[in-house]
XYZ file of C-alpha atoms in Angstrom:
359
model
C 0.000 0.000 0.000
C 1.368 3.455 -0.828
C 0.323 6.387 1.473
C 0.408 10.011 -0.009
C 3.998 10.951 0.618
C 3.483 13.473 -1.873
C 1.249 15.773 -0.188
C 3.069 15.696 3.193
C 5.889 16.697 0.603
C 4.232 19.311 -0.467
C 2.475 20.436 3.163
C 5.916 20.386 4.504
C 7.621 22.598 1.895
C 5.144 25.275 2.678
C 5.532 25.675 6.151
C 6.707 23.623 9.240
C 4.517 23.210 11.705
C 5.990 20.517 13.412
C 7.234 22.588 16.550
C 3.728 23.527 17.243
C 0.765 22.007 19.338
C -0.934 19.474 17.950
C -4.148 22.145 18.500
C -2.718 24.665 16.484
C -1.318 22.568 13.908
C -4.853 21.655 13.256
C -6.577 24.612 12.910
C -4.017 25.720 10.486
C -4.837 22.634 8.553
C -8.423 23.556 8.785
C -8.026 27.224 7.821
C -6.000 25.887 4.551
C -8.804 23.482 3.884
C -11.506 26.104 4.178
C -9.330 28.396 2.108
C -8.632 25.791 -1.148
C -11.816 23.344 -0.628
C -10.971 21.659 -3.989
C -7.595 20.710 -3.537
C -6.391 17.594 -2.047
C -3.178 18.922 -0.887
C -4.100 19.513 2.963
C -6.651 16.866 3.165
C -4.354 14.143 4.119
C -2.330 16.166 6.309
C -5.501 17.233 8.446
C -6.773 13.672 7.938
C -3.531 12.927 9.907
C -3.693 14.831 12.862
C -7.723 14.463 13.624
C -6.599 10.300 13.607
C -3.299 11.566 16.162
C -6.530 13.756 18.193
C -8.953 10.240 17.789
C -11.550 12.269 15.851
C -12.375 9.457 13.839
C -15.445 10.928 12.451
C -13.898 13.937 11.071
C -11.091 12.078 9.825
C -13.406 10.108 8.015
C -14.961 12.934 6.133
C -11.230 14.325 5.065
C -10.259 11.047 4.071
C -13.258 10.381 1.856
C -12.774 14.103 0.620
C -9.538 13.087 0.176
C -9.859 10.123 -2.294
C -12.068 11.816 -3.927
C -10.090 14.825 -5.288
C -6.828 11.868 -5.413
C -8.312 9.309 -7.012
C -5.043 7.301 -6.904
C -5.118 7.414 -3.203
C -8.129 5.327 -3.279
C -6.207 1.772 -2.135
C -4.676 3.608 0.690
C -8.066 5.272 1.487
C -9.437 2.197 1.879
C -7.157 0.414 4.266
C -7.052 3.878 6.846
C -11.089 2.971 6.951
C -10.416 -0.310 8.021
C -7.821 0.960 10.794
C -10.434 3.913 11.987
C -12.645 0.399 11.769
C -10.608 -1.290 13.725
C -9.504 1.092 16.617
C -13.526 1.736 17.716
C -13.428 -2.071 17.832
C -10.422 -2.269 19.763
C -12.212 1.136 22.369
C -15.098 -1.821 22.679
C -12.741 -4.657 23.253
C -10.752 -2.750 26.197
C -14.091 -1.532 27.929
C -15.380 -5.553 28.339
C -17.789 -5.216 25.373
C -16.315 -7.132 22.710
C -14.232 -9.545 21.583
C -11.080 -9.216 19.053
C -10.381 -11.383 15.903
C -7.631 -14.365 16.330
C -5.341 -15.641 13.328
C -5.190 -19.187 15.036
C -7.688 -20.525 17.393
C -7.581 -18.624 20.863
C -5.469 -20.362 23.597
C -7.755 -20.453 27.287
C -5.513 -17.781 28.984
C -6.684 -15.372 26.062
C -10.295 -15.999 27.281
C -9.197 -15.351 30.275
C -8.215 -12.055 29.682
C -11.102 -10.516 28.028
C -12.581 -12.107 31.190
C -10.704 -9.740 33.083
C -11.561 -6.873 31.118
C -15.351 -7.608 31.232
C -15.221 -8.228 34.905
C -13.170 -4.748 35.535
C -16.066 -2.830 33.091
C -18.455 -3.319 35.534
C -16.041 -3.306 38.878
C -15.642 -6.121 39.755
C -12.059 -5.604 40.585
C -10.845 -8.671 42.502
C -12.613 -11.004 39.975
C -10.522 -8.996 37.006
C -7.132 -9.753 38.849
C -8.043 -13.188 40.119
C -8.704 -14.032 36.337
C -6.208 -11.953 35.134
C -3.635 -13.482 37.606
C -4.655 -16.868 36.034
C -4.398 -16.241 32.438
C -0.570 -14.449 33.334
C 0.131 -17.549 35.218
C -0.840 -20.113 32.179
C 0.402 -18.165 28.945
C 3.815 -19.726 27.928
C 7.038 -17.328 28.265
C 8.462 -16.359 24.723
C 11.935 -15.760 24.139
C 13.319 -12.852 22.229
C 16.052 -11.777 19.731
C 16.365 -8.559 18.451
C 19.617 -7.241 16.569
C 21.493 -5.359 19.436
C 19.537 -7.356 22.628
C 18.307 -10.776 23.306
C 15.504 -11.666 26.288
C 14.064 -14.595 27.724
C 10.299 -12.934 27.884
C 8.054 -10.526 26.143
C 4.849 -8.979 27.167
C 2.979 -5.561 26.217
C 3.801 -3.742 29.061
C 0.097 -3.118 29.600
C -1.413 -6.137 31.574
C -4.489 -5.368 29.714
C -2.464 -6.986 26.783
C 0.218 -8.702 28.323
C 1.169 -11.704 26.934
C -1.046 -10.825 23.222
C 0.483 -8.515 20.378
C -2.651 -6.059 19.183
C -2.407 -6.463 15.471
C -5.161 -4.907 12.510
C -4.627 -7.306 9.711
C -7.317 -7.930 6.522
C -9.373 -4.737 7.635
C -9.990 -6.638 11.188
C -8.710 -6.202 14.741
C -7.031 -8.685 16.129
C -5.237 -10.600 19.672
C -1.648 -12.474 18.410
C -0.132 -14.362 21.125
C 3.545 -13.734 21.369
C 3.447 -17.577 21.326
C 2.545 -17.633 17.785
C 4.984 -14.632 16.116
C 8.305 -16.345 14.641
C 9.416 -13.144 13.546
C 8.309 -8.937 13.032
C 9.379 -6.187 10.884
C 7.808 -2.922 12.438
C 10.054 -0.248 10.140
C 10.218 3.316 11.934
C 7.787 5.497 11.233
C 8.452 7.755 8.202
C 5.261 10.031 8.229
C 2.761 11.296 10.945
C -0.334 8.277 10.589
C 2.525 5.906 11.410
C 2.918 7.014 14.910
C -0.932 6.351 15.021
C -0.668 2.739 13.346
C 2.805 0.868 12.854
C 2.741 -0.514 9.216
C 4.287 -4.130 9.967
C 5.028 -7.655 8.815
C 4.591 -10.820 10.857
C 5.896 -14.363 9.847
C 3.719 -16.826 12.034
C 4.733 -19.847 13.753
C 3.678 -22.009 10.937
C 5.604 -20.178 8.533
C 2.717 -17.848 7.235
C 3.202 -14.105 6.613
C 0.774 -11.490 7.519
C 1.194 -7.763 6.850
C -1.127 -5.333 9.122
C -0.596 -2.272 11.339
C 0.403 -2.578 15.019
C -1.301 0.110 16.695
C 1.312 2.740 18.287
C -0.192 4.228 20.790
C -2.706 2.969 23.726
C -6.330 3.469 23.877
C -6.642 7.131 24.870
C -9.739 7.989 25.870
C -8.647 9.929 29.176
C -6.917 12.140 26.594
C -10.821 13.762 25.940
C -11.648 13.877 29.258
C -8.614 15.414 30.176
C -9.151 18.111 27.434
C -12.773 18.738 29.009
C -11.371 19.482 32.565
C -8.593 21.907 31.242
C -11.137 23.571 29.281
C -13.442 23.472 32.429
C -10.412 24.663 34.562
C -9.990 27.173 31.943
C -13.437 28.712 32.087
C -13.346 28.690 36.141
C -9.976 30.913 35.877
C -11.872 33.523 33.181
C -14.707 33.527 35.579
C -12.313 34.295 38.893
C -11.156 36.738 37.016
C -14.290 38.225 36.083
C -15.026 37.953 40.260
C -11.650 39.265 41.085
C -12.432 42.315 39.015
C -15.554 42.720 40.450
C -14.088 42.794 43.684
C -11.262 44.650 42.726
C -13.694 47.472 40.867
C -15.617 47.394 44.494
C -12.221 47.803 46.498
C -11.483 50.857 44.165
C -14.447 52.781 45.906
C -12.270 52.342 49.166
C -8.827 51.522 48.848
C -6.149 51.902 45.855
C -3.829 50.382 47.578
C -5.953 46.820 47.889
C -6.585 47.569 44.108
C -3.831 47.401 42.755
C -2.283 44.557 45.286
C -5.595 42.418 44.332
C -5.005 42.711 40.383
C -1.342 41.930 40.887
C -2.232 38.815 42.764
C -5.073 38.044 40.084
C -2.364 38.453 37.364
C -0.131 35.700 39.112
C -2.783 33.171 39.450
C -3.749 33.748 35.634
C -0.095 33.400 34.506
C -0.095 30.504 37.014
C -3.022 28.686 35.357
C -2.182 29.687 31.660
C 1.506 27.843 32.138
C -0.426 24.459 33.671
C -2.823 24.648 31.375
C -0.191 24.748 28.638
C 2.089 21.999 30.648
C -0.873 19.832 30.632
C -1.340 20.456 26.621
C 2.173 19.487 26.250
C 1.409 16.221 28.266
C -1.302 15.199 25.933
C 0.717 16.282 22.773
C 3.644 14.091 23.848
C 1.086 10.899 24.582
C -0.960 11.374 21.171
C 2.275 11.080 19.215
C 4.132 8.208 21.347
C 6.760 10.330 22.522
C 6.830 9.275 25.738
C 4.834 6.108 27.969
C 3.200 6.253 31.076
C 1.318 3.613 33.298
C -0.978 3.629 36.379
C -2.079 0.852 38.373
C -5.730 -0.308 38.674
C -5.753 -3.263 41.321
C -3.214 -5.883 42.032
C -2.704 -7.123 38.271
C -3.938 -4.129 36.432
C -1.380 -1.654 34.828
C -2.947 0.859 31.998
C -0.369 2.531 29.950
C -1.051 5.583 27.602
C 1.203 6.702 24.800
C 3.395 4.603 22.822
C 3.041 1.078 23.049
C 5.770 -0.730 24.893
C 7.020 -4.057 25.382
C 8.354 -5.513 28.956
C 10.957 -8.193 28.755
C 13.370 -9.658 30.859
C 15.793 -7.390 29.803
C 14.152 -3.808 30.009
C 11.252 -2.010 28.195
C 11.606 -1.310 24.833
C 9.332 1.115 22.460
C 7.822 -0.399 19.800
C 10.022 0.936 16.949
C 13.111 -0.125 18.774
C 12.275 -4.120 18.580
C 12.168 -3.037 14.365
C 13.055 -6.725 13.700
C 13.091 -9.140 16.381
C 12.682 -13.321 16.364
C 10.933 -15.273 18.819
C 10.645 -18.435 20.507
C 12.525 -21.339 17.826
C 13.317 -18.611 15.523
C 15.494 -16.347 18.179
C 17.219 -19.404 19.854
C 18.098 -20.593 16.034
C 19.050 -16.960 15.421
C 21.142 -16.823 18.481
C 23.080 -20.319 17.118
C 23.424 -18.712 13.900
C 25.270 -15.441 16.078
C 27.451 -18.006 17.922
C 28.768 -19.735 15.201
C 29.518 -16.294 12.853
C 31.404 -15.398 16.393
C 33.492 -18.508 16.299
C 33.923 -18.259 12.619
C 35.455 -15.002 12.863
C 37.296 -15.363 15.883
C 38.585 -18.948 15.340
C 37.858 -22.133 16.846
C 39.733 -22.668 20.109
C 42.993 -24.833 19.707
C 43.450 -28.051 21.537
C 45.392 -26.598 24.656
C 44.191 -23.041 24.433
C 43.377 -21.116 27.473
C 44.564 -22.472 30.418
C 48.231 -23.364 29.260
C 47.147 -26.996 29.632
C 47.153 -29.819 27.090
């Protein structure tokens, strides 16, 4: 599938908006759609960043636009559907209400997990852990090898997920054990929609290929409701100000002095909320394009992450786009043979009598 480099091309030549939030970066976009309607050149771009804000509705309507006025983007139209498709199935899947796709048939501990999540939709918190607990306890422990590290288990580091690799592959959301990957390719992202979903290729267990999109980034829905308070927190500083000045308006009838000590402390407190409210704006930015991870606990098995997906394995957590290519299970202990004997080849094989001075 070929995405529309050229128009991110294009968008980029004309100005770089990268440095700025992702809010302003999309009203530009808008204001340069409403400006040239008929041209297709800002469509994916805005397209982009209302998938990075999980507007999927929007970003529906720019992508059709989109393919419309590119008619050769069509193919590539088509599979971002799927994906929008795919990540409202996997919102359902996380709050207990559905159930993913499989490629093979689901093991028991998988069941067990979307147990969890059902119980801990309606809190029932010590049922989602006991089951949770179980389904940890049964999955088997895959083995890793990447180029530059090698571990003896892998899990999403989002008990959620755990031992399963989220996957969107034919149009369709879907659970992969790590039991049943022999190898991935998950290439770096080269354009804004891949921090969003990770084009990728899997080689299965039973030597099949698959090529899909991991998804990058957790389910964010706190990101709204956190958008909603700051805006709420927003609009309760503009209306202590309004207060303040009433006050301060009232104080001028009697004292100067408290006047202007009063606006003075008003202007502080403004300044004071305008930098949180930008801190926390930076926050979100930084989760909706994977630049950084962060997890909270939710019971005794329960760890929610937000940002970019990450792996836990025995040796450290790793982003997604640093396991690029990676083996697992039979294929990263034949991989690591293969690295031991290219060591020995090039280093030569030990002499009768080498080492310890002894024959």
């Amino acid at each position: 599938m070929t995405t529309p480099n050229a128009s991110d091309a294009r968008a980029a030549a004309k100005a770089d908006l990268h440095d700025l939030p992702i809010a302003a970066r999309l009203a530009e976009m808008e204001r340069r759609v409403r400006e040239q309607p008929a041209s297709a050149e800002h469509r994916w771009p805005l397209f982009q960043l209302l998938c990075v804000t999980e507007q999927w509705a929007r970003a529906l309507v720019q992508l059709q636009a989109h393919a419309q006025l590119a008619p050769q983007d069509a193919q590539a139209a088509q599979a971002y559907r799927d994906l929008i498709r795919a990540e409202r199935l996997r919102a359902e899947v996380v709050a207990g209400r559905a159930r993913p796709g499989f490629v093979f048939d689901a093991p028991r501990w998988a069941d067990d997990l979307l147990e969890a999540l059902r119980a801990a939709s309606i809190g029932r918190r010590d049922e989602a852990d006991r089951v949770r607990e179980r389904a940890l306890d049964q999955a088997p422990l895959v083995a890793g090898r990447a180029p530059h590290s090698a571990f003896d288990w892998i899990a999403d580091s989002d008990s959620r997920f755990g031992p399963v690799c989220e996957i969107v592959t034919a149009g369709h959301y879907r659970w992969l054990p790590f039991s049943d990957i022999a190898a991935w390719h998950v290439p770096r992202p080269a354009r804004l929609i891949d921090l969003v979903w990770a084009p990728c290729a899997v080689t299965l267990v039973d030597g099949g290929a698959v090529r899909g999109f991991m998804p990058a980034r957790y389910p964010a829905a706190d990101d709204a409701n956190q958008a909603n308070q700051a805006n709420q927190a927003n609009q309760a500083n503009e209306t202590n100000e309004t207060n303040e000045t009433n006050e301060t308006n009232e104080t001028n009838e009697t004292n100067e002095t408290n006047e202007t000590n009063e606006t003075n402390d008003a202007h502080e407190t403004n300044a004071h909320a305008d930098r949180g409210a930008a801190d926390a704006a930076r926050e979100i930015d930084a989760l909706r394009v994977g630049h950084r991870t962060t997890w909270r606990e939710a019971g005794r098995t329960g760890v929610i992450a937000r940002g970019r997906k990450t792996w836990s394995t025995s040796a450290g957590d790793y982003g997604l786009f640093e396991l690029e290519r990676c083996a697992f299970g039979a294929a990263a202990r034949a991989a690591g043979a293969a690295d031991g004997a290219t060591h020995d080849a090039a280093h030569g094989a030990p002499r009768e009598g080498d080492g310890d001075g002894r024959a």
